[in-house]
Structure formats: structure tokens, C-alpha cells
mmCIF file of C-alpha atoms in Angstrom:
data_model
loop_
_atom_site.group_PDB
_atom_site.id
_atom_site.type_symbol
_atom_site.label_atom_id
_atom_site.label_comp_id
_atom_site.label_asym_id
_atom_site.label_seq_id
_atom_site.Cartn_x
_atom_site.Cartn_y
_atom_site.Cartn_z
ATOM 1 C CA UNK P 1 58.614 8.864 -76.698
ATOM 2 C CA UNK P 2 59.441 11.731 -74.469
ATOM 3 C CA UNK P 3 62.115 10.910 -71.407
ATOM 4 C CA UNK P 4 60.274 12.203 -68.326
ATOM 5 C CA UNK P 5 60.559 15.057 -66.351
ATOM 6 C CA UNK P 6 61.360 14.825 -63.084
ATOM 7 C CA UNK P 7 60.027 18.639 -61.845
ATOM 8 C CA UNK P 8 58.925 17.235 -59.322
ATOM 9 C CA UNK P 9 61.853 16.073 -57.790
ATOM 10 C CA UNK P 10 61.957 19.344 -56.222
ATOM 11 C CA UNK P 11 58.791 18.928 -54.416
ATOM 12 C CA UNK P 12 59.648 16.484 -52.626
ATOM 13 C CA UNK P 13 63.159 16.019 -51.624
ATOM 14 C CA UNK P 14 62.465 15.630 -47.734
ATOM 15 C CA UNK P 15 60.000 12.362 -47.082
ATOM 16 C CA UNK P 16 59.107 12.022 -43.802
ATOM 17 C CA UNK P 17 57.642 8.630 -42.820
ATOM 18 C CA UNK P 18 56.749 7.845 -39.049
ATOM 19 C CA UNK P 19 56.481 3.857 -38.583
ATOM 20 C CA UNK P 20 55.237 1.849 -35.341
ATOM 21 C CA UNK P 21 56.104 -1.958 -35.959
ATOM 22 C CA UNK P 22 53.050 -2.508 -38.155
ATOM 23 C CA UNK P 23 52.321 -3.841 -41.186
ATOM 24 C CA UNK P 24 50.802 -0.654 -42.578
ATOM 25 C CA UNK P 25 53.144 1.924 -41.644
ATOM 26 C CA UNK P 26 55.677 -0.254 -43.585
ATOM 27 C CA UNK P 27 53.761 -0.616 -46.093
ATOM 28 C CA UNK P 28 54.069 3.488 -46.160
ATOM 29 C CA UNK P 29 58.008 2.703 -45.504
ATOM 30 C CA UNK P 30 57.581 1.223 -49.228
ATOM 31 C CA UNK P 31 55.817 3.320 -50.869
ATOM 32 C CA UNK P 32 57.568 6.650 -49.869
ATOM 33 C CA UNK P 33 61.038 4.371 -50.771
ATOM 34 C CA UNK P 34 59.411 4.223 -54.428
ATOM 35 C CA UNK P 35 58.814 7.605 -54.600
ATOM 36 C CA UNK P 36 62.526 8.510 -52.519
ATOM 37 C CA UNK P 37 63.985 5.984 -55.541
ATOM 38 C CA UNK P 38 62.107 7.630 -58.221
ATOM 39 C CA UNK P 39 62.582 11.475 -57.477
ATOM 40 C CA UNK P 40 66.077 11.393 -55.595
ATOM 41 C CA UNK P 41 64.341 12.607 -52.555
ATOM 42 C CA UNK P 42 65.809 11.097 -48.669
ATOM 43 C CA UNK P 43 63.837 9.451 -46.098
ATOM 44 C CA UNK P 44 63.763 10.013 -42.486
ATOM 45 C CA UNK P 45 61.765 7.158 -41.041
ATOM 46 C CA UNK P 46 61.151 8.068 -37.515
ATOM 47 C CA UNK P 47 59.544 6.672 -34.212
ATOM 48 C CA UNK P 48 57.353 8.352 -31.634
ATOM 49 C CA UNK P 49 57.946 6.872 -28.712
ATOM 50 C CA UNK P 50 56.572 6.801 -25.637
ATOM 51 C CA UNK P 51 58.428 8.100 -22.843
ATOM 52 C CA UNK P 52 59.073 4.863 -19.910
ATOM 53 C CA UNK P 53 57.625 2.415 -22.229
ATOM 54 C CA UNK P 54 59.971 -0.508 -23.228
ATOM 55 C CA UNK P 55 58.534 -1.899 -26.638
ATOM 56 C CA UNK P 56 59.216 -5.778 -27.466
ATOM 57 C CA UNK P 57 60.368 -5.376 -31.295
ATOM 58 C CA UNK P 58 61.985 -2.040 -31.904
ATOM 59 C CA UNK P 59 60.123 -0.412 -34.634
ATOM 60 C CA UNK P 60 63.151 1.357 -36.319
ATOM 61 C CA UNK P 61 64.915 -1.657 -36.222
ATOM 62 C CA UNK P 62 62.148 -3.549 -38.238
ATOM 63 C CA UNK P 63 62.114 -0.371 -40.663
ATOM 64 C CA UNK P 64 65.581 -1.277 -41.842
ATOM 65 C CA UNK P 65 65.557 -4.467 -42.031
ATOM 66 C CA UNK P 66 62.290 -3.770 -44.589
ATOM 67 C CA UNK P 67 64.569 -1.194 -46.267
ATOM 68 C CA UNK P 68 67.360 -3.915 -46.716
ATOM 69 C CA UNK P 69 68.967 -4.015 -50.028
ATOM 70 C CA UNK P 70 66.238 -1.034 -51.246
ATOM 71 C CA UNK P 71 68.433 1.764 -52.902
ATOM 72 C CA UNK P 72 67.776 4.692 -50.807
ATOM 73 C CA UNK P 73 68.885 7.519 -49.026
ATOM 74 C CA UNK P 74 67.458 7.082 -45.339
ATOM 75 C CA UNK P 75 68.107 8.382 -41.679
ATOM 76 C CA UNK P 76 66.439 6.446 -38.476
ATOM 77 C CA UNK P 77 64.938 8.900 -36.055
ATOM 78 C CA UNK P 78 63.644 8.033 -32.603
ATOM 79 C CA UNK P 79 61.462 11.016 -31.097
ATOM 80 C CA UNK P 80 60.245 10.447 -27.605
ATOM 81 C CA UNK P 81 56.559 12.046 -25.998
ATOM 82 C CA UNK P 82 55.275 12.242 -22.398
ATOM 83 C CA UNK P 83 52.206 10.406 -22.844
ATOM 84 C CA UNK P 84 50.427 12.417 -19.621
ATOM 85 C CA UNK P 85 51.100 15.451 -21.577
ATOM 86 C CA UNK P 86 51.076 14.728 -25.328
ATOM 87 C CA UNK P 87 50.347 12.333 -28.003
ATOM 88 C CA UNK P 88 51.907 10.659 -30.430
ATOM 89 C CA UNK P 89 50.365 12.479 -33.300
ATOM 90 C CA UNK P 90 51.182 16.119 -31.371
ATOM 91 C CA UNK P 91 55.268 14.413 -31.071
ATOM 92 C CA UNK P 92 54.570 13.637 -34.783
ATOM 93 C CA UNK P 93 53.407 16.805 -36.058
ATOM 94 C CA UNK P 94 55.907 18.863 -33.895
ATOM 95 C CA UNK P 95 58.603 16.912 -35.537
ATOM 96 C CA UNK P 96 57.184 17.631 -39.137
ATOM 97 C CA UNK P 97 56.919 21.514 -38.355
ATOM 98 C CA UNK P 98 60.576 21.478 -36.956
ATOM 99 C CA UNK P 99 61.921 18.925 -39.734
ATOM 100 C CA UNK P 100 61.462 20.821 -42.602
ATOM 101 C CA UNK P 101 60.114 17.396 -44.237
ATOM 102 C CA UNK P 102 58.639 18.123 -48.098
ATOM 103 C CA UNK P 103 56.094 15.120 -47.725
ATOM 104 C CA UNK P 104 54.622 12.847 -44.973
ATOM 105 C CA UNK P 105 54.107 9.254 -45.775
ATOM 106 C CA UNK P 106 51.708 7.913 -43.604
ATOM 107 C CA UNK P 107 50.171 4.123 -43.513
ATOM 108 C CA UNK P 108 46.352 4.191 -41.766
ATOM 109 C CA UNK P 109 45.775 1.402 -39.636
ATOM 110 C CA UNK P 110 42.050 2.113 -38.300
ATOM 111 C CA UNK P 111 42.061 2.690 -35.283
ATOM 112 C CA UNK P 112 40.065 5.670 -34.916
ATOM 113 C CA UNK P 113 37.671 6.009 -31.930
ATOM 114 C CA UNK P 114 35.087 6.998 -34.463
ATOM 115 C CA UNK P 115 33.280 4.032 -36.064
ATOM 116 C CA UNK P 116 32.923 5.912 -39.301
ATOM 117 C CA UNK P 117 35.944 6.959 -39.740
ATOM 118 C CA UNK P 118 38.600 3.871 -40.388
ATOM 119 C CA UNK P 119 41.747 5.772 -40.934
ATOM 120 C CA UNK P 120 43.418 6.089 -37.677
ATOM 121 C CA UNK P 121 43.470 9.139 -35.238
ATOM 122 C CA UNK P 122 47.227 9.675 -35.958
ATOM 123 C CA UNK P 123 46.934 9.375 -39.351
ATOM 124 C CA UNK P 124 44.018 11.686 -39.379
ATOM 125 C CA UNK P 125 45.377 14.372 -37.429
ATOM 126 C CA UNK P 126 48.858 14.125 -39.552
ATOM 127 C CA UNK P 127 46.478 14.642 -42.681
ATOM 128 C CA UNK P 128 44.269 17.019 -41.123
ATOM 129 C CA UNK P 129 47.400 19.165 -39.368
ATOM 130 C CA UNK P 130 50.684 18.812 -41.085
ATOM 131 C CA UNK P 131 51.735 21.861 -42.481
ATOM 132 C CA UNK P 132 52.963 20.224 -45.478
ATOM 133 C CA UNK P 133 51.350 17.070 -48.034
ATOM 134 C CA UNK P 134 50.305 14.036 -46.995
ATOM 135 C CA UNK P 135 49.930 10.974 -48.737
ATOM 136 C CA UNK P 136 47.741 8.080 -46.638
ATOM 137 C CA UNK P 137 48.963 4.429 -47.402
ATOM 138 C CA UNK P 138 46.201 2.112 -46.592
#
């Protein structure tokens, strides 16, 4: 048997993954550590925060402590948004333009405000507007 190749290492050497607290978005935590593991690539797991709003469990905290022990490169970024003038998928996606980020690993919690559509609206407007690939963790 062949070893592998690993071309596309070079694809994706910058994974960006934004996490909230929830199960799902650390589920996405996981599965872009796999593929950080795998290719060589580094993680920057990173926050949108609102601006003025205290949250109980600090997300990035929680996204470490899932990371524990997990051999892989990874950087903890806390962005914050004013929520009278933006969103946290327009923080998000301003962050991804800036970053330079090779891949966006996203979890979709469901939350849209559409009924058919069970993806999330930041999820879906990541996927829809990121200038770079995204890969939706359900």
C-alpha cells in the first residue's frame, strides 16, 4: 500500500472555528482538531461576543478545556460586536476576511428564523458569505 499524500496540507493550514458554549460548535471544535491533527494545519477558535453582555460560562474557556490533552496547534480569540449595529455572523465574517483563515469550521445548531431551513442563520450566512470553504458540523 501507498503512504498517503498529504497535498492537501497546503489547503488548509489556517482553520478557523468560531464556538459559542454549545454542544455543536464543539462538536466543530473536534472535528476541525481532526483535520488540524491530520494535515498540520493551526486552529484559531474564536468568540463573537457581544459588546456589554456578561456571559455565565465563558465559551473560550469551555473550548480548551474540550481541546485538553488533543495534540494541536491552537490560538483563543475573543472578537467583540455592537449588537445595535452588527451581528454576530457580520463580526464573524469580518474576522474571516481579515484573518486570512484557509477553512471555516462551523457546527449548525438550528436556529434559523426560517422553519425550513434548520441550519442556523450564522452558520448559513458563514456558508453562504465566507470568502473561503466551509465545512458545516451538524
Amino acid at each position: 500500500m501507498e503512504a498517503p499524500s498529504y497535498v492537501i496540507s497546503f489547503y488548509y493550514r489556517k482553520i478557523l472555528v468560531p464556538v459559542d458554549g454549545s454542544e455543536t460548535s464543539l462538536k466543530a471544535l473536534l472535528v476541525a482538531a481532526d483535520i488540524a491533527m491530520r494535515y498540520g494545519s493551526r486552529l484559531v477558535v474564536v468568540y463573537a461576543k457581544p459588546r456589554g453582555v456578561e456571559e455565565p460560562v465563558d465559551p473560550l474557556a469551555r473550548a480548551r478545556e474540550r481541546l485538553r490533552g488533543v495534540p494541536v496547534n491552537a490560538a483563543y480569540k475573543q472578537i467583540e460586536y455592537d449588537p445595535a449595529s452588527e451581528s454576530p455572523s457580520s463580526a464573524l465574517l469580518r474576522e474571516i476576511a481579515e484573518g486570512g483563515y484557509d477553512l471555516v469550521v462551523v457546527g449548525a445548531r438550528g436556529r434559523s428564523l426560517l422553519g425550513d431551513i434548520n441550519i442556523g442563520s450564522v452558520a448559513v450566512s458563514i456558508a453562504i458569505s465566507a470568502p473561503t470553504s466551509v465545512f458545516v458540523v451538524r
